[in-house]
Amino acid sequence: MKRAVHILALLAACGGKNAPPAITTVPMPAGSALKPFDPAQPSLARPSGMTVFGGKAYVALGNYDASYTPRGPGLLAVLDLATGDLSTIDLGGAGGKRCLQPGWVRESGGKLYVACSGTYSPDTGEAIVEVDPATARVTRSVQPPAIPSGIAFTSSRIWFGDAFSGSLYAIDRDTFSVVAGPLPIPCPAVGSYQTTNDVVLVQGDLYAACSNGDAGILSRLDASTGAVKMQVDAGPIAVEFAETGDGRIAIVSGADDRLRLVTIGASALTVAEAYTFVGVSTLQDVHAHGQFLFTAASGSNTVQKLDLTRTGAQMLVGEANVGEGASPWNIVPLDDDRALVTNQLGNSVVAVSSDCSSGKACWTRP
């Protein structure tokens, strides 16, 4: 497969860091471009986490087959939003297996940090890798003592959660070695398993959620030590959360398909069930831009746009179907209207906006 992809729609004017995407749909690499360990056992791109930085979208490619077995090194797709050109950064190292199944990618200080879950067993491709987007190369990496989930940054540390327990770990940014953890966080007393779904920094404090299919708890933590300060209900399978434009924390639950909004107080966190999605299944992601929230639901193959200045059913101001069987995984807004979506089973990145011409994925009002 060629590194440059076919551009389905080119907009006449491009400029600025949030330039209009030159694409409506971009297929991710396939075949030999995925660098399979064995050509007789190919994989699919499986795009998941994504961040936009410097006019480019950086997309984590899981590179696994239908049975969720990695068949090639972890890759980072680089999509130029102005031209539609697509390239890849190999995260696998000399042996190809330093990073397997990358899932999270976030930017801090001009560098990209990718969490790789490996094969969900010890010492098989789990890693946190640092990538310099200027050189398109991995600059540092560390093998964590747990399957990493979520990435958050302070000036001195990189925090991540444990996908198989309610615990946090910290990496020293200077030495790039694990210096703290496992640090336990509150988890539900019910349910058959525990997972730390995400870790983010909000208003100088660290926030981490531990949940399962029955319940969830969001904790506010000291960003230097990881010590728990306070906690609040997060809902079952609290898959993702984000700081809103008005200073709250939005949480989406993949088990009950609800949006919860947490208000941050000096001595307590308070939560409200702000919106219940209808006809939506398996909420997967939430991001904020200004007064709007953007969500992705992998089970119903839909993405949503909600207005935080409204309440109840009026909050939903737009919805789009990104393709049957697409399984949207991550949605990143470019502005108040436009967003990019990774389709994990559709193996593509799709642009969604209010422009409904020529069959584009677009917001329709409920």
GROMACS .gro file of N, CA and C in nm, residues 61-210:
model
  450
   61LEU      N    1  -0.216   0.237   1.594
   61LEU     CA    2  -0.265   0.122   1.518
   61LEU      C    3  -0.232  -0.007   1.593
   62GLY      N    4  -0.337  -0.079   1.635
   62GLY     CA    5  -0.318  -0.201   1.714
   62GLY      C    6  -0.250  -0.312   1.638
   63ASN      N    7  -0.274  -0.319   1.506
   63ASN     CA    8  -0.204  -0.415   1.420
   63ASN      C    9  -0.226  -0.559   1.467
   64TYR      N   10  -0.355  -0.597   1.484
   64TYR     CA   11  -0.387  -0.733   1.528
   64TYR      C   12  -0.492  -0.795   1.437
   65ASP      N   13  -0.511  -0.926   1.450
   65ASP     CA   14  -0.602  -0.996   1.361
   65ASP      C   15  -0.741  -1.011   1.425
   66ALA      N   16  -0.825  -1.094   1.363
   66ALA     CA   17  -0.962  -1.109   1.410
   66ALA      C   18  -0.972  -1.171   1.549
   67SER      N   19  -0.868  -1.244   1.590
   67SER     CA   20  -0.867  -1.305   1.723
   67SER      C   21  -0.793  -1.219   1.824
   68TYR      N   22  -0.765  -1.094   1.787
   68TYR     CA   23  -0.696  -0.997   1.873
   68TYR      C   24  -0.552  -1.039   1.904
   69THR      N   25  -0.492  -1.111   1.813
   69THR     CA   26  -0.351  -1.149   1.825
   69THR      C   27  -0.266  -1.052   1.744
   70PRO      N   28  -0.168  -0.984   1.806
   70PRO     CA   29  -0.081  -0.894   1.729
   70PRO      C   30  -0.004  -0.971   1.623
   71ARG      N   31  -0.005  -0.920   1.501
   71ARG     CA   32   0.065  -0.985   1.391
   71ARG      C   33   0.176  -0.898   1.332
   72GLY      N   34   0.197  -0.783   1.395
   72GLY     CA   35   0.302  -0.693   1.350
   72GLY      C   36   0.332  -0.593   1.459
   73PRO      N   37   0.435  -0.511   1.441
   73PRO     CA   38   0.473  -0.415   1.546
   73PRO      C   39   0.367  -0.308   1.566
   74GLY      N   40   0.366  -0.249   1.684
   74GLY     CA   41   0.283  -0.133   1.706
   74GLY      C   42   0.325  -0.021   1.613
   75LEU      N   43   0.227   0.047   1.556
   75LEU     CA   44   0.253   0.155   1.462
   75LEU      C   45   0.175   0.279   1.501
   76LEU      N   46   0.227   0.393   1.462
   76LEU     CA   47   0.159   0.521   1.480
   76LEU      C   48   0.138   0.579   1.340
   77ALA      N   49   0.011   0.587   1.298
   77ALA     CA   50  -0.019   0.647   1.168
   77ALA      C   51  -0.014   0.799   1.182
   78VAL      N   52   0.041   0.865   1.082
   78VAL     CA   53   0.053   1.011   1.081
   78VAL      C   54  -0.025   1.063   0.962
   79LEU      N   55  -0.135   1.131   0.989
   79LEU     CA   56  -0.223   1.182   0.884
   79LEU      C   57  -0.212   1.334   0.878
   80ASP      N   58  -0.161   1.386   0.766
   80ASP     CA   59  -0.150   1.530   0.745
   80ASP      C   60  -0.289   1.584   0.710
   81LEU      N   61  -0.342   1.673   0.795
   81LEU     CA   62  -0.478   1.720   0.776
   81LEU      C   63  -0.491   1.816   0.659
   82ALA      N   64  -0.383   1.877   0.616
   82ALA     CA   65  -0.390   1.971   0.505
   82ALA      C   66  -0.380   1.902   0.370
   83THR      N   67  -0.308   1.791   0.362
   83THR     CA   68  -0.286   1.726   0.233
   83THR      C   69  -0.351   1.589   0.222
   84GLY      N   70  -0.380   1.526   0.335
   84GLY     CA   71  -0.432   1.390   0.334
   84GLY      C   72  -0.325   1.284   0.325
   85ASP      N   73  -0.196   1.323   0.321
   85ASP     CA   74  -0.088   1.225   0.314
   85ASP      C   75  -0.083   1.142   0.442
   86LEU      N   76  -0.051   1.015   0.426
   86LEU     CA   77  -0.046   0.922   0.538
   86LEU      C   78   0.089   0.853   0.542
   87SER      N   79   0.151   0.850   0.660
   87SER     CA   80   0.275   0.776   0.680
   87SER      C   81   0.264   0.702   0.812
   88THR      N   82   0.365   0.623   0.847
   88THR     CA   83   0.363   0.550   0.974
   88THR      C   84   0.495   0.562   1.045
   89ILE      N   85   0.490   0.553   1.178
   89ILE     CA   86   0.607   0.546   1.264
   89ILE      C   87   0.606   0.409   1.330
   90ASP      N   88   0.716   0.334   1.314
   90ASP     CA   89   0.728   0.201   1.371
   90ASP      C   90   0.768   0.213   1.518
   91LEU      N   91   0.686   0.157   1.606
   91LEU     CA   92   0.711   0.163   1.750
   91LEU      C   93   0.774   0.034   1.803
   92GLY      N   94   0.796  -0.063   1.715
   92GLY     CA   95   0.832  -0.197   1.759
   92GLY      C   96   0.977  -0.219   1.795
   93GLY      N   97   1.067  -0.126   1.758
   93GLY     CA   98   1.208  -0.145   1.789
   93GLY      C   99   1.275  -0.247   1.700
   94ALA      N  100   1.399  -0.283   1.733
   94ALA     CA  101   1.480  -0.370   1.649
   94ALA      C  102   1.415  -0.506   1.627
   95GLY      N  103   1.354  -0.562   1.729
   95GLY     CA  104   1.291  -0.693   1.714
   95GLY      C  105   1.146  -0.687   1.674
   96GLY      N  106   1.093  -0.567   1.664
   96GLY     CA  107   0.955  -0.551   1.623
   96GLY      C  108   0.852  -0.568   1.733
   97LYS      N  109   0.895  -0.609   1.855
   97LYS     CA  110   0.798  -0.641   1.958
   97LYS      C  111   0.815  -0.558   2.086
   98ARG      N  112   0.888  -0.447   2.076
   98ARG     CA  113   0.900  -0.357   2.192
   98ARG      C  114   0.762  -0.302   2.231
   99CYS      N  115   0.682  -0.268   2.130
   99CYS     CA  116   0.547  -0.215   2.153
   99CYS      C  117   0.450  -0.293   2.066
  100LEU      N  118   0.355  -0.362   2.131
  100LEU     CA  119   0.249  -0.432   2.061
  100LEU      C  120   0.114  -0.375   2.105
  101GLN      N  121   0.020  -0.367   2.013
  101GLN     CA  122  -0.114  -0.318   2.039
  101GLN      C  123  -0.114  -0.182   2.109
  102PRO      N  124  -0.060  -0.077   2.048
  102PRO     CA  125  -0.072   0.056   2.107
  102PRO      C  126  -0.218   0.100   2.110
  103GLY      N  127  -0.258   0.165   2.219
  103GLY     CA  128  -0.397   0.206   2.232
  103GLY      C  129  -0.416   0.353   2.262
  104TRP      N  130  -0.335   0.406   2.353
  104TRP     CA  131  -0.347   0.546   2.393
  104TRP      C  132  -0.234   0.626   2.329
  105VAL      N  133  -0.263   0.746   2.284
  105VAL     CA  134  -0.159   0.838   2.239
  105VAL      C  135  -0.199   0.979   2.282
  106ARG      N  136  -0.108   1.045   2.353
  106ARG     CA  137  -0.132   1.181   2.400
  106ARG      C  138  -0.004   1.263   2.387
  107GLU      N  139  -0.021   1.395   2.377
  107GLU     CA  140   0.092   1.486   2.356
  107GLU      C  141   0.122   1.564   2.482
  108SER      N  142   0.251   1.587   2.507
  108SER     CA  143   0.293   1.671   2.618
  108SER      C  144   0.430   1.728   2.587
  109GLY      N  145   0.444   1.860   2.596
  109GLY     CA  146   0.573   1.923   2.575
  109GLY      C  147   0.632   1.901   2.437
  110GLY      N  148   0.546   1.888   2.337
  110GLY     CA  149   0.594   1.867   2.201
  110GLY      C  150   0.635   1.726   2.167
  111LYS      N  151   0.617   1.632   2.260
  111LYS     CA  152   0.645   1.491   2.234
  111LYS      C  153   0.514   1.413   2.244
  112LEU      N  154   0.511   1.298   2.180
  112LEU     CA  155   0.396   1.209   2.184
  112LEU      C  156   0.429   1.090   2.273
  113TYR      N  157   0.329   1.047   2.351
  113TYR     CA  158   0.348   0.934   2.440
  113TYR      C  159   0.240   0.830   2.410
  114VAL      N  160   0.285   0.707   2.388
  114VAL     CA  161   0.196   0.600   2.344
  114VAL      C  162   0.201   0.487   2.446
  115ALA      N  163   0.083   0.441   2.488
  115ALA     CA  164   0.074   0.326   2.579
  115ALA      C  165   0.042   0.202   2.497
  116CYS      N  166   0.124   0.098   2.514
  116CYS     CA  167   0.110  -0.026   2.438
  116CYS      C  168   0.071  -0.139   2.534
  117SER      N  169  -0.037  -0.208   2.504
  117SER     CA  170  -0.089  -0.309   2.596
  117SER      C  171  -0.029  -0.446   2.574
  118GLY      N  172   0.049  -0.466   2.468
  118GLY     CA  173   0.109  -0.596   2.443
  118GLY      C  174   0.006  -0.702   2.414
  119THR      N  175   0.030  -0.822   2.464
  119THR     CA  176  -0.064  -0.933   2.444
  119THR      C  177  -0.144  -0.961   2.571
  120TYR      N  178  -0.146  -0.864   2.661
  120TYR     CA  179  -0.218  -0.877   2.788
  120TYR      C  180  -0.164  -0.991   2.874
  121SER      N  181  -0.034  -1.014   2.863
  121SER     CA  182   0.036  -1.108   2.950
  121SER      C  183   0.175  -1.051   2.974
  122PRO      N  184   0.243  -1.087   3.084
  122PRO     CA  185   0.369  -1.021   3.121
  122PRO      C  186   0.478  -1.033   3.015
  123ASP      N  187   0.551  -0.922   2.999
  123ASP     CA  188   0.674  -0.919   2.918
  123ASP      C  189   0.652  -0.951   2.771
  124THR      N  190   0.538  -0.912   2.717
  124THR     CA  191   0.512  -0.938   2.576
  124THR      C  192   0.458  -0.814   2.506
  125GLY      N  193   0.540  -0.711   2.499
  125GLY     CA  194   0.506  -0.595   2.418
  125GLY      C  195   0.439  -0.481   2.489
  126GLU      N  196   0.423  -0.489   2.622
  126GLU     CA  197   0.366  -0.373   2.691
  126GLU      C  198   0.476  -0.268   2.707
  127ALA      N  199   0.440  -0.141   2.687
  127ALA     CA  200   0.541  -0.035   2.690
  127ALA      C  201   0.474   0.101   2.697
  128ILE      N  202   0.551   0.198   2.744
  128ILE     CA  203   0.522   0.340   2.723
  128ILE      C  204   0.637   0.392   2.637
  129VAL      N  205   0.605   0.447   2.521
  129VAL     CA  206   0.710   0.496   2.433
  129VAL      C  207   0.692   0.646   2.409
  130GLU      N  208   0.804   0.714   2.397
  130GLU     CA  209   0.807   0.857   2.367
  130GLU      C  210   0.848   0.874   2.221
  131VAL      N  211   0.772   0.955   2.149
  131VAL     CA  212   0.798   0.976   2.006
  131VAL      C  213   0.820   1.125   1.981
  132ASP      N  214   0.924   1.156   1.906
  132ASP     CA  215   0.950   1.293   1.862
  132ASP      C  216   0.883   1.313   1.727
  133PRO      N  217   0.774   1.393   1.720
  133PRO     CA  218   0.707   1.409   1.591
  133PRO      C  219   0.793   1.481   1.487
  134ALA      N  220   0.893   1.557   1.531
  134ALA     CA  221   0.979   1.628   1.437
  134ALA      C  222   1.066   1.533   1.356
  135THR      N  223   1.107   1.424   1.421
  135THR     CA  224   1.193   1.326   1.353
  135THR      C  225   1.120   1.197   1.318
  136ALA      N  226   0.995   1.184   1.368
  136ALA     CA  227   0.915   1.064   1.345
  136ALA      C  228   0.986   0.938   1.395
  137ARG      N  229   1.048   0.950   1.512
  137ARG     CA  230   1.120   0.837   1.571
  137ARG      C  231   1.089   0.823   1.720
  138VAL      N  232   1.100   0.699   1.768
  138VAL     CA  233   1.091   0.674   1.912
  138VAL      C  234   1.220   0.723   1.976
  139THR      N  235   1.208   0.807   2.079
  139THR     CA  236   1.325   0.860   2.147
  139THR      C  237   1.355   0.787   2.278
  140ARG      N  238   1.250   0.741   2.348
  140ARG     CA  239   1.271   0.667   2.473
  140ARG      C  240   1.156   0.569   2.490
  141SER      N  241   1.181   0.465   2.569
  141SER     CA  242   1.075   0.370   2.599
  141SER      C  243   1.103   0.305   2.734
  142VAL      N  244   0.997   0.255   2.795
  142VAL     CA  245   1.010   0.182   2.921
  142VAL      C  246   0.906   0.071   2.921
  143GLN      N  247   0.944  -0.043   2.977
  143GLN     CA  248   0.849  -0.153   2.993
  143GLN      C  249   0.789  -0.143   3.133
  144PRO      N  250   0.659  -0.116   3.144
  144PRO     CA  251   0.597  -0.099   3.276
  144PRO      C  252   0.568  -0.234   3.341
  145PRO      N  253   0.546  -0.235   3.473
  145PRO     CA  254   0.514  -0.360   3.543
  145PRO      C  255   0.367  -0.397   3.537
  146ALA      N  256   0.289  -0.329   3.452
  146ALA     CA  257   0.146  -0.356   3.439
  146ALA      C  258   0.104  -0.318   3.297
  147ILE      N  259  -0.016  -0.358   3.258
  147ILE     CA  260  -0.071  -0.319   3.128
  147ILE      C  261  -0.119  -0.175   3.138
  148PRO      N  262  -0.056  -0.081   3.068
  148PRO     CA  263  -0.088   0.061   3.089
  148PRO      C  264  -0.224   0.100   3.031
  149SER      N  265  -0.293   0.187   3.104
  149SER     CA  266  -0.423   0.238   3.061
  149SER      C  267  -0.433   0.384   3.098
  150GLY      N  268  -0.444   0.471   2.999
  150GLY     CA  269  -0.449   0.614   3.024
  150GLY      C  270  -0.310   0.672   3.044
  151ILE      N  271  -0.293   0.799   3.010
  151ILE     CA  272  -0.166   0.868   3.029
  151ILE      C  273  -0.196   1.011   3.070
  152ALA      N  274  -0.133   1.057   3.179
  152ALA     CA  275  -0.148   1.195   3.225
  152ALA      C  276  -0.010   1.250   3.261
  153PHE      N  277   0.004   1.383   3.255
  153PHE     CA  278   0.136   1.444   3.266
  153PHE      C  279   0.140   1.555   3.370
  154THR      N  280   0.248   1.556   3.449
  154THR     CA  281   0.285   1.672   3.528
  154THR      C  282   0.423   1.716   3.479
  155SER      N  283   0.478   1.819   3.541
  155SER     CA  284   0.609   1.867   3.496
  155SER      C  285   0.719   1.765   3.520
  156SER      N  286   0.700   1.676   3.619
  156SER     CA  287   0.806   1.582   3.653
  156SER      C  288   0.770   1.436   3.632
  157ARG      N  289   0.641   1.406   3.614
  157ARG     CA  290   0.599   1.267   3.606
  157ARG      C  291   0.502   1.241   3.491
  158ILE      N  292   0.501   1.116   3.449
  158ILE     CA  293   0.401   1.064   3.357
  158ILE      C  294   0.325   0.954   3.431
  159TRP      N  295   0.196   0.974   3.449
  159TRP     CA  296   0.113   0.880   3.524
  159TRP      C  297   0.037   0.789   3.428
  160PHE      N  298   0.019   0.664   3.466
  160PHE     CA  299  -0.066   0.573   3.390
  160PHE      C  300  -0.133   0.475   3.485
  161GLY      N  301  -0.245   0.419   3.441
  161GLY     CA  302  -0.319   0.324   3.521
  161GLY      C  303  -0.289   0.181   3.483
  162ASP      N  304  -0.341   0.088   3.564
  162ASP     CA  305  -0.327  -0.056   3.542
  162ASP      C  306  -0.459  -0.108   3.487
  163ALA      N  307  -0.456  -0.162   3.366
  163ALA     CA  308  -0.579  -0.210   3.303
  163ALA      C  309  -0.641  -0.328   3.377
  164PHE      N  310  -0.564  -0.395   3.464
  164PHE     CA  311  -0.614  -0.514   3.532
  164PHE      C  312  -0.630  -0.495   3.683
  165SER      N  313  -0.623  -0.371   3.733
  165SER     CA  314  -0.646  -0.347   3.875
  165SER      C  315  -0.674  -0.199   3.897
  166GLY      N  316  -0.709  -0.165   4.020
  166GLY     CA  317  -0.727  -0.025   4.055
  166GLY      C  318  -0.598   0.030   4.111
  167SER      N  319  -0.502   0.057   4.024
  167SER     CA  320  -0.371   0.106   4.067
  167SER      C  321  -0.314   0.203   3.966
  168LEU      N  322  -0.223   0.289   4.017
  168LEU     CA  323  -0.153   0.384   3.932
  168LEU      C  324  -0.003   0.363   3.944
  169TYR      N  325   0.067   0.406   3.839
  169TYR     CA  326   0.212   0.406   3.836
  169TYR      C  327   0.259   0.541   3.783
  170ALA      N  328   0.385   0.575   3.816
  170ALA     CA  329   0.443   0.699   3.767
  170ALA      C  330   0.580   0.676   3.707
  171ILE      N  331   0.608   0.746   3.598
  171ILE     CA  332   0.738   0.746   3.531
  171ILE      C  333   0.804   0.880   3.555
  172ASP      N  334   0.930   0.879   3.593
  172ASP     CA  335   1.006   1.003   3.606
  172ASP      C  336   1.039   1.056   3.467
  173ARG      N  337   1.008   1.182   3.441
  173ARG     CA  338   1.025   1.234   3.306
  173ARG      C  339   1.172   1.251   3.268
  174ASP      N  340   1.260   1.267   3.366
  174ASP     CA  341   1.402   1.283   3.336
  174ASP      C  342   1.467   1.148   3.305
  175THR      N  343   1.446   1.051   3.391
  175THR     CA  344   1.512   0.920   3.373
  175THR      C  345   1.432   0.824   3.287
  176PHE      N  346   1.304   0.854   3.268
  176PHE     CA  347   1.210   0.769   3.195
  176PHE      C  348   1.210   0.627   3.250
  177SER      N  349   1.202   0.620   3.382
  177SER     CA  350   1.191   0.492   3.452
  177SER      C  351   1.073   0.499   3.548
  178VAL      N  352   1.016   0.383   3.579
  178VAL     CA  353   0.903   0.377   3.672
  178VAL      C  354   0.953   0.402   3.813
  179VAL      N  355   0.899   0.505   3.880
  179VAL     CA  356   0.948   0.543   4.012
  179VAL      C  357   0.841   0.531   4.121
  180ALA      N  358   0.717   0.501   4.084
  180ALA     CA  359   0.612   0.487   4.185
  180ALA      C  360   0.508   0.387   4.136
  181GLY      N  361   0.450   0.314   4.233
  181GLY     CA  362   0.345   0.220   4.203
  181GLY      C  363   0.383   0.076   4.236
  182PRO      N  364   0.281  -0.008   4.253
  182PRO     CA  365   0.140   0.026   4.233
  182PRO      C  366   0.082   0.105   4.351
  183LEU      N  367   0.014   0.215   4.319
  183LEU     CA  368  -0.053   0.297   4.418
  183LEU      C  369  -0.203   0.271   4.405
  184PRO      N  370  -0.267   0.210   4.505
  184PRO     CA  371  -0.408   0.172   4.492
  184PRO      C  372  -0.500   0.294   4.494
  185ILE      N  373  -0.608   0.285   4.417
  185ILE     CA  374  -0.714   0.386   4.420
  185ILE      C  375  -0.844   0.316   4.456
  186PRO      N  376  -0.943   0.390   4.507
  186PRO     CA  377  -1.070   0.326   4.543
  186PRO      C  378  -1.138   0.260   4.424
  187CYS      N  379  -1.188   0.139   4.445
  187CYS     CA  380  -1.258   0.063   4.342
  187CYS      C  381  -1.394   0.018   4.396
  188PRO      N  382  -1.488  -0.016   4.309
  188PRO     CA  383  -1.620  -0.062   4.355
  188PRO      C  384  -1.609  -0.187   4.440
  189ALA      N  385  -1.698  -0.195   4.541
  189ALA     CA  386  -1.702  -0.314   4.626
  189ALA      C  387  -1.776  -0.428   4.560
  190VAL      N  388  -1.847  -0.398   4.449
  190VAL     CA  389  -1.922  -0.500   4.376
  190VAL      C  390  -1.852  -0.527   4.243
  191GLY      N  391  -1.891  -0.638   4.180
  191GLY     CA  392  -1.835  -0.670   4.049
  191GLY      C  393  -1.726  -0.774   4.058
  192SER      N  394  -1.697  -0.837   3.944
  192SER     CA  395  -1.603  -0.949   3.942
  192SER      C  396  -1.463  -0.910   3.897
  193TYR      N  397  -1.442  -0.784   3.859
  193TYR     CA  398  -1.309  -0.741   3.816
  193TYR      C  399  -1.293  -0.592   3.844
  194GLN      N  400  -1.171  -0.545   3.829
  194GLN     CA  401  -1.140  -0.403   3.847
  194GLN      C  402  -1.045  -0.359   3.737
  195THR      N  403  -1.068  -0.240   3.683
  195THR     CA  404  -0.978  -0.184   3.584
  195THR      C  405  -0.969  -0.033   3.602
  196THR      N  406  -0.851   0.020   3.583
  196THR     CA  407  -0.834   0.165   3.583
  196THR      C  408  -0.851   0.211   3.439
  197ASN      N  409  -0.960   0.282   3.414
  197ASN     CA  410  -0.999   0.311   3.276
  197ASN      C  411  -0.920   0.425   3.213
  198ASP      N  412  -0.892   0.529   3.289
  198ASP     CA  413  -0.826   0.645   3.232
  198ASP      C  414  -0.761   0.725   3.344
  199VAL      N  415  -0.664   0.808   3.307
  199VAL     CA  416  -0.595   0.896   3.400
  199VAL      C  417  -0.577   1.031   3.330
  200VAL      N  418  -0.622   1.140   3.393
  200VAL     CA  419  -0.607   1.272   3.333
  200VAL      C  420  -0.568   1.374   3.440
  201LEU      N  421  -0.513   1.486   3.397
  201LEU     CA  422  -0.481   1.597   3.485
  201LEU      C  423  -0.583   1.707   3.461
  202VAL      N  424  -0.650   1.752   3.568
  202VAL     CA  425  -0.751   1.857   3.558
  202VAL      C  426  -0.727   1.958   3.668
  203GLN      N  427  -0.702   2.082   3.629
  203GLN     CA  428  -0.685   2.192   3.724
  203GLN      C  429  -0.581   2.159   3.832
  204GLY      N  430  -0.473   2.097   3.791
  204GLY     CA  431  -0.362   2.070   3.881
  204GLY      C  432  -0.371   1.944   3.962
  205ASP      N  433  -0.484   1.875   3.955
  205ASP     CA  434  -0.499   1.747   4.026
  205ASP      C  435  -0.508   1.632   3.927
  206LEU      N  436  -0.473   1.515   3.977
  206LEU     CA  437  -0.480   1.393   3.897
  206LEU      C  438  -0.615   1.326   3.922
  207TYR      N  439  -0.676   1.277   3.816
  207TYR     CA  440  -0.803   1.206   3.829
  207TYR      C  441  -0.790   1.069   3.763
  208ALA      N  442  -0.839   0.966   3.833
  208ALA     CA  443  -0.834   0.830   3.780
  208ALA      C  444  -0.964   0.760   3.815
  209ALA      N  445  -1.013   0.676   3.725
  209ALA     CA  446  -1.137   0.603   3.747
  209ALA      C  447  -1.110   0.453   3.752
  210CYS      N  448  -1.163   0.389   3.855
  210CYS     CA  449  -1.163   0.243   3.865
  210CYS      C  450  -1.307   0.197   3.852
   0.00000   0.00000   0.00000
